[in-house]
GROMACS .gro file of C-alpha atoms in nm:
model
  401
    1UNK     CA    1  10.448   9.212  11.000
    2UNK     CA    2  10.347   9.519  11.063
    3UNK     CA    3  10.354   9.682  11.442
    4UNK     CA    4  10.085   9.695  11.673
    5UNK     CA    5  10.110   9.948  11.959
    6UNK     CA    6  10.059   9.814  12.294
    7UNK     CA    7   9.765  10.078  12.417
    8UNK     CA    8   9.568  10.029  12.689
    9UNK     CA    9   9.305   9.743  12.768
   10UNK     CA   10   8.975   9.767  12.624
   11UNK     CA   11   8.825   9.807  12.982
   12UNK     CA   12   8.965  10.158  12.965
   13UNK     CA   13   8.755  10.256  12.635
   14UNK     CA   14   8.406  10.268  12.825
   15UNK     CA   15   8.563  10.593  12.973
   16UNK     CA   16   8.708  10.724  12.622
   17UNK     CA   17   8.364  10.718  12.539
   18UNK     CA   18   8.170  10.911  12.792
   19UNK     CA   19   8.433  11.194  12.687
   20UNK     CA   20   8.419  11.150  12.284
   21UNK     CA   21   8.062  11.120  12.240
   22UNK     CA   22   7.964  11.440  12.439
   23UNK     CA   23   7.864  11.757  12.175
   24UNK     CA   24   8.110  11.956  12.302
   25UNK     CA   25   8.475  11.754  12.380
   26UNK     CA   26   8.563  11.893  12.745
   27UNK     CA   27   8.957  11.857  12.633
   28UNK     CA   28   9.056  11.854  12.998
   29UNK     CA   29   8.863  11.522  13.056
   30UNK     CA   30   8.979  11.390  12.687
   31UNK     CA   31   9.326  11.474  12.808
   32UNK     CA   32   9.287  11.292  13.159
   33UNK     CA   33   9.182  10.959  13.017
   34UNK     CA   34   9.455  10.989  12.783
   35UNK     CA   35   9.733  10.998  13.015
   36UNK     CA   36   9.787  10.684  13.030
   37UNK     CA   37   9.740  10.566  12.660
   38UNK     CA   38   9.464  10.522  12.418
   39UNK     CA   39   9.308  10.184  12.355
   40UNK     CA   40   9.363   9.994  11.997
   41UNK     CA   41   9.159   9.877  11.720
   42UNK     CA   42   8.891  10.100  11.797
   43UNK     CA   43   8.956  10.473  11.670
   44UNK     CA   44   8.985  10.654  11.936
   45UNK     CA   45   9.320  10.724  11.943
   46UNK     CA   46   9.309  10.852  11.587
   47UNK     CA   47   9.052  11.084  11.729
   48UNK     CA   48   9.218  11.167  11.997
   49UNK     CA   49   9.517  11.257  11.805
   50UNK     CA   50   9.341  11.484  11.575
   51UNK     CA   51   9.167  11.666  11.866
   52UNK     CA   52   9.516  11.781  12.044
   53UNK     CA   53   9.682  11.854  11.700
   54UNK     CA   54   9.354  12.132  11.693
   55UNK     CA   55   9.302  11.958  11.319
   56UNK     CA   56   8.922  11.814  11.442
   57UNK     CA   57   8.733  12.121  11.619
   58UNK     CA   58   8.568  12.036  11.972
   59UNK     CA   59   8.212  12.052  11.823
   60UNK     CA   60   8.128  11.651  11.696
   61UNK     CA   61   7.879  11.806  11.431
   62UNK     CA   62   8.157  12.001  11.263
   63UNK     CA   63   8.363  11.664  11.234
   64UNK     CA   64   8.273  11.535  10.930
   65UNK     CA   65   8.276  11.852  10.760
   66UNK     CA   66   8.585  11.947  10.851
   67UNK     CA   67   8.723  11.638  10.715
   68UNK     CA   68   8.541  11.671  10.390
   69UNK     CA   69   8.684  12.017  10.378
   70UNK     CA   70   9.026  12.001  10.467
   71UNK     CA   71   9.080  11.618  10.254
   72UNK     CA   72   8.975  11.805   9.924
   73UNK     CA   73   9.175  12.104   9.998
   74UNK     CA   74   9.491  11.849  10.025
   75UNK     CA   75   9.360  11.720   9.694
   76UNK     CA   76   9.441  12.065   9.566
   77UNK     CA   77   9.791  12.147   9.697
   78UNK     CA   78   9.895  11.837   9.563
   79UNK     CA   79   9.786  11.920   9.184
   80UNK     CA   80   9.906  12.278   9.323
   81UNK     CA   81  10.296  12.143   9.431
   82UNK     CA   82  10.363  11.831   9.234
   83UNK     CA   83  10.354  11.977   8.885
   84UNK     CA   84  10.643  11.859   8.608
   85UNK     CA   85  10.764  12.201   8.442
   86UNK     CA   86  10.786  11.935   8.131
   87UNK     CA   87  10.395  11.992   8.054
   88UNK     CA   88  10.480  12.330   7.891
   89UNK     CA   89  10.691  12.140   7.634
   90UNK     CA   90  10.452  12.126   7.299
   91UNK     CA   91  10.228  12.352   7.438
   92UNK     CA   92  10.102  12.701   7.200
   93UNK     CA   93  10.139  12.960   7.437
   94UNK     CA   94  10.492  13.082   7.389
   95UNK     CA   95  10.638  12.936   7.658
   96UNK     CA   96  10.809  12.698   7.528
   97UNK     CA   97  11.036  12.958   7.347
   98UNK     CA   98  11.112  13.150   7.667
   99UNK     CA   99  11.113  12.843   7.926
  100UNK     CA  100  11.340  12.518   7.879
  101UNK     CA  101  11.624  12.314   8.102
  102UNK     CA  102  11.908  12.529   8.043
  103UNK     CA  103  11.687  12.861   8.102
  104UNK     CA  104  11.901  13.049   8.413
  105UNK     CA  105  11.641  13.230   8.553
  106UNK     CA  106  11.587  13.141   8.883
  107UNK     CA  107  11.183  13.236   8.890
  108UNK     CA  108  11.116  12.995   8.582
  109UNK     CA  109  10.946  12.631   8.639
  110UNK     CA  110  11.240  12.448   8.531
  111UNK     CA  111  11.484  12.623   8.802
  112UNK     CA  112  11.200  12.540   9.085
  113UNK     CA  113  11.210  12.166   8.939
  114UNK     CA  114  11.507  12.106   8.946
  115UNK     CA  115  11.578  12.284   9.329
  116UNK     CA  116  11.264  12.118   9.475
  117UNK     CA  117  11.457  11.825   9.301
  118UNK     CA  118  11.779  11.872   9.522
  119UNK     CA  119  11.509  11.862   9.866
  120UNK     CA  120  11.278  11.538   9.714
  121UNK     CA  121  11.642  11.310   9.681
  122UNK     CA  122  11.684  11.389  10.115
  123UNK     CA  123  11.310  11.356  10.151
  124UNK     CA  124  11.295  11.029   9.940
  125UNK     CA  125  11.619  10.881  10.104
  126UNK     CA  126  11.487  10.931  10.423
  127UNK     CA  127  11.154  10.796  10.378
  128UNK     CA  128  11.268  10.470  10.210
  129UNK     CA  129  11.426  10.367  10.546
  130UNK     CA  130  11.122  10.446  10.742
  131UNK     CA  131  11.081  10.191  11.070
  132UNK     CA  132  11.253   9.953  10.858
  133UNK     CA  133  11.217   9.685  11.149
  134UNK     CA  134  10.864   9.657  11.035
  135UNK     CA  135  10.716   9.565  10.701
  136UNK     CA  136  10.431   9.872  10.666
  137UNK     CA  137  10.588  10.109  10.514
  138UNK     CA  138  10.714   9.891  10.227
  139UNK     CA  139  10.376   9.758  10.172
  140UNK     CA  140  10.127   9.931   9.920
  141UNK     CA  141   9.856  10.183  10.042
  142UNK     CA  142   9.496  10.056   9.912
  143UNK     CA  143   9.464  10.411   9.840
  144UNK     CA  144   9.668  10.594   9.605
  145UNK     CA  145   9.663  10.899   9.543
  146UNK     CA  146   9.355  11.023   9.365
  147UNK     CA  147   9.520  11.330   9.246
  148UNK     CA  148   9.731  11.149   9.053
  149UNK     CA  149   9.474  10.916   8.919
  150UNK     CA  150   9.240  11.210   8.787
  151UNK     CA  151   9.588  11.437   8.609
  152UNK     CA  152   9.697  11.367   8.319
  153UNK     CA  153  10.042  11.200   8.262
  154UNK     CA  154  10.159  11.460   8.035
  155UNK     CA  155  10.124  11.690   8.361
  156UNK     CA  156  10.170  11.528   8.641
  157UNK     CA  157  10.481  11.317   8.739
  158UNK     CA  158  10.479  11.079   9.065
  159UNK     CA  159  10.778  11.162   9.295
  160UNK     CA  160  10.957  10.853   9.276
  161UNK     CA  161  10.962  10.910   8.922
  162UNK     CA  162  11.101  11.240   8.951
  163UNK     CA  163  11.367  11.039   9.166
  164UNK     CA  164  11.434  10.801   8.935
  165UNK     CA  165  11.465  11.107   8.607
  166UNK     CA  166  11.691  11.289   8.857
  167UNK     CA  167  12.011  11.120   8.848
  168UNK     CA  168  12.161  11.394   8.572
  169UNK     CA  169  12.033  11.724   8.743
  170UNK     CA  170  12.200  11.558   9.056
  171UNK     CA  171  12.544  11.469   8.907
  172UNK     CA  172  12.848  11.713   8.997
  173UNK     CA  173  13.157  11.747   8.745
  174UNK     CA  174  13.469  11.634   8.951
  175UNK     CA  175  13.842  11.673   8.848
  176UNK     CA  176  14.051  11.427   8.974
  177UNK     CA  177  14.410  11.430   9.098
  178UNK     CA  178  14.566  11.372   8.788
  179UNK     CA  179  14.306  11.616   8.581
  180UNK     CA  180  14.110  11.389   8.454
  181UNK     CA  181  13.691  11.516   8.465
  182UNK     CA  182  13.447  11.263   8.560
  183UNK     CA  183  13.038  11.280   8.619
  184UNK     CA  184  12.943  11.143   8.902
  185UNK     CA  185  12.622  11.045   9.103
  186UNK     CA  186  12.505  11.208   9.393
  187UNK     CA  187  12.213  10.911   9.371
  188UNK     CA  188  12.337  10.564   9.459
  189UNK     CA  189  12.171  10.288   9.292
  190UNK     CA  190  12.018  10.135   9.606
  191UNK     CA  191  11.855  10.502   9.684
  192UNK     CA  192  11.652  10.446   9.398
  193UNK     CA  193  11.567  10.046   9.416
  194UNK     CA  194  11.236   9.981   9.526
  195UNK     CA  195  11.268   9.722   9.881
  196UNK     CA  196  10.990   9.546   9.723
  197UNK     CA  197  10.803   9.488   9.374
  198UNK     CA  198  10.461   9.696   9.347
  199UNK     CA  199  10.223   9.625   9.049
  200UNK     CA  200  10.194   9.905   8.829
  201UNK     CA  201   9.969  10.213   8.978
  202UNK     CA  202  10.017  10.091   9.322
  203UNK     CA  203  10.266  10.281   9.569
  204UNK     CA  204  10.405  10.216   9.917
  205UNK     CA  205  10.323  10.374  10.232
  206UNK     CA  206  10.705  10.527  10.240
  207UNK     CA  207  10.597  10.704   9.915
  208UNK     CA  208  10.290  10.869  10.063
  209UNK     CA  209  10.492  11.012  10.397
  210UNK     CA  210  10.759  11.123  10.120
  211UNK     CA  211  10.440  11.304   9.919
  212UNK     CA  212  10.335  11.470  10.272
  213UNK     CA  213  10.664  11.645  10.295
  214UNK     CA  214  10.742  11.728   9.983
  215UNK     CA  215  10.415  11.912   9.950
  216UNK     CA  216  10.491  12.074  10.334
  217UNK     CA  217  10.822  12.207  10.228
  218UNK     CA  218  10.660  12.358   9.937
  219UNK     CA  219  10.411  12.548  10.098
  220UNK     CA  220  10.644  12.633  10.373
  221UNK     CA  221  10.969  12.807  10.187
  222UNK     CA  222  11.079  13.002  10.581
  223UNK     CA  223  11.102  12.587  10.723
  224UNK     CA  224  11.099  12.340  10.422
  225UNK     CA  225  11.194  11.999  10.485
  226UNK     CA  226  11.491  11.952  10.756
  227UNK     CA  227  11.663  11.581  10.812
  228UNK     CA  228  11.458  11.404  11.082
  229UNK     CA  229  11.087  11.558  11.012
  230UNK     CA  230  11.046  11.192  10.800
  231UNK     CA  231  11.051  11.069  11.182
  232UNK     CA  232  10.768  11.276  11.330
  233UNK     CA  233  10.563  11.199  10.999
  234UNK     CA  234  10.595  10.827  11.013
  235UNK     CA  235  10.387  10.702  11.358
  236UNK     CA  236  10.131  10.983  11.264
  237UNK     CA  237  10.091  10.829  10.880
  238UNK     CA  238  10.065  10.468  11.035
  239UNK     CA  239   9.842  10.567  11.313
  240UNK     CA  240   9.598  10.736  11.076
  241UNK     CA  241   9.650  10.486  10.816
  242UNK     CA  242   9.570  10.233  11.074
  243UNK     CA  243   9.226  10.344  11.150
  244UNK     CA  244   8.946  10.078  11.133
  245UNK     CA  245   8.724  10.284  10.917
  246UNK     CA  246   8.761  10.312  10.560
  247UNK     CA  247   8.662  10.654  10.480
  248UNK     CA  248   8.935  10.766  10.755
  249UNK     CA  249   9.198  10.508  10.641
  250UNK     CA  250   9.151  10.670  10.259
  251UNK     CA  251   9.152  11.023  10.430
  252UNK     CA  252   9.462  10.908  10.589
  253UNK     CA  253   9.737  11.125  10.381
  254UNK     CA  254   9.544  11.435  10.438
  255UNK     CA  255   9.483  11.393  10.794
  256UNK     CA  256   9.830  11.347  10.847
  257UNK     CA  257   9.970  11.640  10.647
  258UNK     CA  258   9.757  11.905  10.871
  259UNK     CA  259   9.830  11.697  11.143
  260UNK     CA  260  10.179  11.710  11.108
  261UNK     CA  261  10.149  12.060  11.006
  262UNK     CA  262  10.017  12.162  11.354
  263UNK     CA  263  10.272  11.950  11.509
  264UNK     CA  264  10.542  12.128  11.340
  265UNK     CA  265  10.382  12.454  11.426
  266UNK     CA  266  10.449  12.393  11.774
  267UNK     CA  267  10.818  12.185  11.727
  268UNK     CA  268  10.931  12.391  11.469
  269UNK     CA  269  11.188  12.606  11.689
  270UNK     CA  270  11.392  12.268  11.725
  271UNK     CA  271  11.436  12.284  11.374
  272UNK     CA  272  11.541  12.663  11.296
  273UNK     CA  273  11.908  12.648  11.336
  274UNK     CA  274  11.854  13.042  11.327
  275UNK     CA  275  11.731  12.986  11.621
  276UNK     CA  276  11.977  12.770  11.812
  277UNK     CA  277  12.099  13.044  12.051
  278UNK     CA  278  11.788  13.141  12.156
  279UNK     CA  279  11.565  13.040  12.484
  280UNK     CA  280  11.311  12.911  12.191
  281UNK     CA  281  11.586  12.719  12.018
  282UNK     CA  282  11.760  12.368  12.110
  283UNK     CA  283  12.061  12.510  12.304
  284UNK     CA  284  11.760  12.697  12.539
  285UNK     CA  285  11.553  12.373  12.573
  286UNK     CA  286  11.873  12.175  12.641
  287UNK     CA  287  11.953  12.456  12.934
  288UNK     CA  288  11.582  12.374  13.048
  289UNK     CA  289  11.639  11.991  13.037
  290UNK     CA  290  11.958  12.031  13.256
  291UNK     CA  291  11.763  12.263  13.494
  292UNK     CA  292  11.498  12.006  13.532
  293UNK     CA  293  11.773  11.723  13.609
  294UNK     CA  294  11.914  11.948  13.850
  295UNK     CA  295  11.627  11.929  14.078
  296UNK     CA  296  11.528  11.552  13.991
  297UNK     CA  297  11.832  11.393  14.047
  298UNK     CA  298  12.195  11.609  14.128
  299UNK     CA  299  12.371  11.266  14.131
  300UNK     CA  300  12.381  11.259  13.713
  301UNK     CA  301  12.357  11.649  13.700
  302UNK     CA  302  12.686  11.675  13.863
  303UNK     CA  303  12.810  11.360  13.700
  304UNK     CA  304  12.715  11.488  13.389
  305UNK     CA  305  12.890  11.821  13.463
  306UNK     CA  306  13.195  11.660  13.584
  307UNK     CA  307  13.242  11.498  13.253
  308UNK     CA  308  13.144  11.766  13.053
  309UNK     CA  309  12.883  11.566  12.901
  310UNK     CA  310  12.615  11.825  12.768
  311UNK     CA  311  12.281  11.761  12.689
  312UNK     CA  312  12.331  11.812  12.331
  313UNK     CA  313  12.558  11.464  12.336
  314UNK     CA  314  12.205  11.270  12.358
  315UNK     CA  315  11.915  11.487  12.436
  316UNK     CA  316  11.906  11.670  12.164
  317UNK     CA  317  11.752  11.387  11.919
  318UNK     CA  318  11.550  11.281  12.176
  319UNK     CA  319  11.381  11.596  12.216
  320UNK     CA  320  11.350  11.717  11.883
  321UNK     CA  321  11.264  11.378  11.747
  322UNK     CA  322  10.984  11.383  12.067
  323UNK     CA  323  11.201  11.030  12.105
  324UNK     CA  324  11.078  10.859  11.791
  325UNK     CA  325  11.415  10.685  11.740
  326UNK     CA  326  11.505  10.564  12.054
  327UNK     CA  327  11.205  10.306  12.110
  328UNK     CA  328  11.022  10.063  11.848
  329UNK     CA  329  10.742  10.231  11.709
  330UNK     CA  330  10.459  10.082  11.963
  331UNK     CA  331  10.580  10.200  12.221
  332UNK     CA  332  10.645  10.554  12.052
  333UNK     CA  333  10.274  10.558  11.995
  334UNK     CA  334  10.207  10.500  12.372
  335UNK     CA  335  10.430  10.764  12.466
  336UNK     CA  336  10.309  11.001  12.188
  337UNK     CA  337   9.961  10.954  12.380
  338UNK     CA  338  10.056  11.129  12.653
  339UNK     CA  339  10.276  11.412  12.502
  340UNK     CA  340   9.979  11.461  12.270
  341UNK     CA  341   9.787  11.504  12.602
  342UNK     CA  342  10.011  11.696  12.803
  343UNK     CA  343   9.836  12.021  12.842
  344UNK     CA  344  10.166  12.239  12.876
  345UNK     CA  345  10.287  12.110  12.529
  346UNK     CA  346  10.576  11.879  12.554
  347UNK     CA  347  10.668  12.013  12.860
  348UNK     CA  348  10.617  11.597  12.995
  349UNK     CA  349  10.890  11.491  12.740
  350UNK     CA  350  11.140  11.663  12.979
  351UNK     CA  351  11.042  11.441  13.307
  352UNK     CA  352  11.040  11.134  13.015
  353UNK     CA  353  11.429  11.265  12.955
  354UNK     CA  354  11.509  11.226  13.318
  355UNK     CA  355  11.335  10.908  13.391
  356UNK     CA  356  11.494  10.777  13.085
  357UNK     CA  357  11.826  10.859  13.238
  358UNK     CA  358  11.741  10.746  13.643
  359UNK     CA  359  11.657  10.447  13.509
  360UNK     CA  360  12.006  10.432  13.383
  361UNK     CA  361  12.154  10.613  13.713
  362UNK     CA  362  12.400  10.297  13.779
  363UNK     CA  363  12.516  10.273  13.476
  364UNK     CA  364  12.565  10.646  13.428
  365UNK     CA  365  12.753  10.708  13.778
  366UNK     CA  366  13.017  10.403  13.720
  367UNK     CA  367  13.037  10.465  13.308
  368UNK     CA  368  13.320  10.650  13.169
  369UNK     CA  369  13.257  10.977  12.903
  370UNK     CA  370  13.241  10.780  12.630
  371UNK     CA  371  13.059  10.451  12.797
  372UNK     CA  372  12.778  10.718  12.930
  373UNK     CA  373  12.777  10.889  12.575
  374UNK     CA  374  12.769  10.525  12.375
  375UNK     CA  375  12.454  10.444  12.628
  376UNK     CA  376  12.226  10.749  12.561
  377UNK     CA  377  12.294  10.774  12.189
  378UNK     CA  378  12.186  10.391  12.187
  379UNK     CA  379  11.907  10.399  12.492
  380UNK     CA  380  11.812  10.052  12.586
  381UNK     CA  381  11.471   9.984  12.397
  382UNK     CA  382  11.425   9.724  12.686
  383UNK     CA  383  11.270   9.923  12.893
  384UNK     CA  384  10.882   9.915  13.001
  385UNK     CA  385  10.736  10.239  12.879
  386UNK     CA  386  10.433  10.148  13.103
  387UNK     CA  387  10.690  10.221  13.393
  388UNK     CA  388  10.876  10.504  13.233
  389UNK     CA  389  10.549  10.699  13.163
  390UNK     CA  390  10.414  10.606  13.543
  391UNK     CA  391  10.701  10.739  13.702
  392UNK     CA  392  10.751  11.036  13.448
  393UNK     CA  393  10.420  11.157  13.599
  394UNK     CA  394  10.538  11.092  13.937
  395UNK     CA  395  10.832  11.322  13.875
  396UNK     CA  396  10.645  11.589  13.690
  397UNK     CA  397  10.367  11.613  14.016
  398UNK     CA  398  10.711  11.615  14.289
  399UNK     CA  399  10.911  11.866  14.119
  400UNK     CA  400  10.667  12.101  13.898
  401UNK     CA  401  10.813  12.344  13.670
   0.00000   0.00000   0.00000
């Protein structure tokens, strides 16, 4: 069954409304309403989404437009990225004769295959195991993708059957003790099973968030795909894939990849281990986080600094993942409402961080190291995110930054 985020009652979309079908989107009033969560089932919080990720423009009449525009400009990268180097085989050109498997230059098509190869195995392992505690992403999209439909097969290949072809470009030669050499696998067998049967030409939702990031680390060599981005993908795929009108549901791939794109723009330091050292990087956020805890509760900041028990330990994950992993994924949507809203940028998920933690405090004061550290790194999915966003904002409008 697939998950249904909890939202806001429908008495709450009459104001949505007043905002969304003004001209001109006054974003402060859009981002007001939204503080609290968008309502369900009706589209708005797709829209609402695309408005703070700057992908729909503030002007209604350039809407559709822009979606026409950007949706066949997807279209294009994909035919662009997902090309199989085997299409020059046959061909009269000449390239066959300078191009094949074994050629070791590392600027011809078969040496990009087969190292965007190496990247599509993490991207397709992680995506396989998206949300697995609901059914969606296993299921098939009713809308595959239409650049695949439209190329021909002696071109194009689908990325789970690049997967599946893989399994010699990704074996290593290994000597044993005794000298003996072996090939073996870096692909397990269960990497590459299918969770469920698909008819022919059909292909599951995990396969189109896998498509989205293959095709953004192509285009973006300086980030390309880091473990974890499969988690910040995932509610914005099923939120978009989600919406109630068909056009937008079909348009759902698209929307997500410049969606996600803009995310990343802005989340991207978190993922630059370049970067790590710096006040942009993790270690500087994670010095910002403890700063922030300081002032909202010294109990567990000097608790914490008595047992040495850095912010890295937990907080880390949580703030680079903008806590997709530590709640189911309804209420992840809920909170992503108002982080999407927060008009300093994620600056909210740090008062999240320390109401996540006070509303552990007891727990945290009496636990041992490894008790406290077993606690965060498994955060109680328990708890009402109604009340953890309320008093969030309560914190954030007592103890400004």
């Amino acid at each position: 069954m697939a998950a249904q985020p909890t939202g806001r009652p429908s008495i709450y979309q009459s104001k949505f409304d007043d905002v969304l079908q003004q001209p001109v989107i006054d974003l402060d009033k859009l981002r007001d309403v939204c503080k609290l969560g968008c309502p369900d089932g009706s589209g708005i919080r797709q829209v609402c989404w695309k408005i703070f990720l700057n992908y729909l423009p503030l002007e209604r009449e350039n809407w559709e437009q822009t979606l026409k525009t950007r949706r066949e400009f997807y279209q294009q990268l994909i035919t662009e990225t997902i090309v199989n180097p085997h299409a020059s085989e046959g061909g009269d050109n000449g390239h066959t004769l300078m191009d094949h498997p074994l050629n070791p230059n590392p600027t011809s098509a078969w040496s990009r295959f087969f190292k965007d190869n190496e990247q599509l195995l993490q991207i397709d392992h992680d995506c396989r195991r998206l949300y697995p505690e609901i059914s969606f992403f296993q299921q098939a999209s009713k809308y595959p993708c239409q650049a695949y439909k439209s190329a021909s097969k002696t071109k194009f290949a689908t990325l789970k059957e690049r997967v599946e072809k893989s399994a010699l470009p990704s074996q290593q030669l290994c000597t044993s003790r005794g000298g003996t050499r072996n090939i073996v696998s870096l692909v397990k067998s269960s990497d590459t099973a299918p969770y469920v049967s698909l008819k022919e030409g059909e292909e599951a939702h995990w396969e189109v968030c896998e498509r989205i990031l293959f095709v953004y680390s192509k285009i973006n060599k300086g980030i390309q795909y880091v473990q974890g981005m499969n988690e910040l993908v995932g509610p914005l795929y099923y939120i978009f894939a989600s919406d109630p009108d068909p056009v937008n549901q079909e348009g759902a791939e698209a929307d997500t990849f410049f969606c996600f794109a803009a995310l990343m723009g802005e989340v991207s330091d978190s993922f630059n281990q370049t970067l790590d050292k710096s006040e942009l990087g993790i270690d500087g956020q994670m010095r910002k986080l403890e700063g922030v805890l300081q002032k909202i509760d010294k109990d567990i900041y000097d608790r914490f600094v008595h047992q040495k028990l850095n912010p890295q330990f937990y907080a880390f994950r949580w703030k680079t993942l903008l806590l997709s992993q530590e709640f189911l994924l309804p209420d992840v949507i809920e909170l992503w409402d108002c982080l999407f809203a927060d008009k300093e940028r994620f600056n909210f998920i740090y008062y999240i961080c320390c109401q996540m933690l006070i509303l552990c405090k007891d727990r945290l004061l009496a636990g041992k190291f490894e008790q406290n550290i077993q606690l965060l790194q498994n955060y109680p999915r328990d708890v009402s995110i109604q009340r953890l966003i309320k008093e969030a904002y309560e914190l954030q409008e007592k103890f400004p930054m």
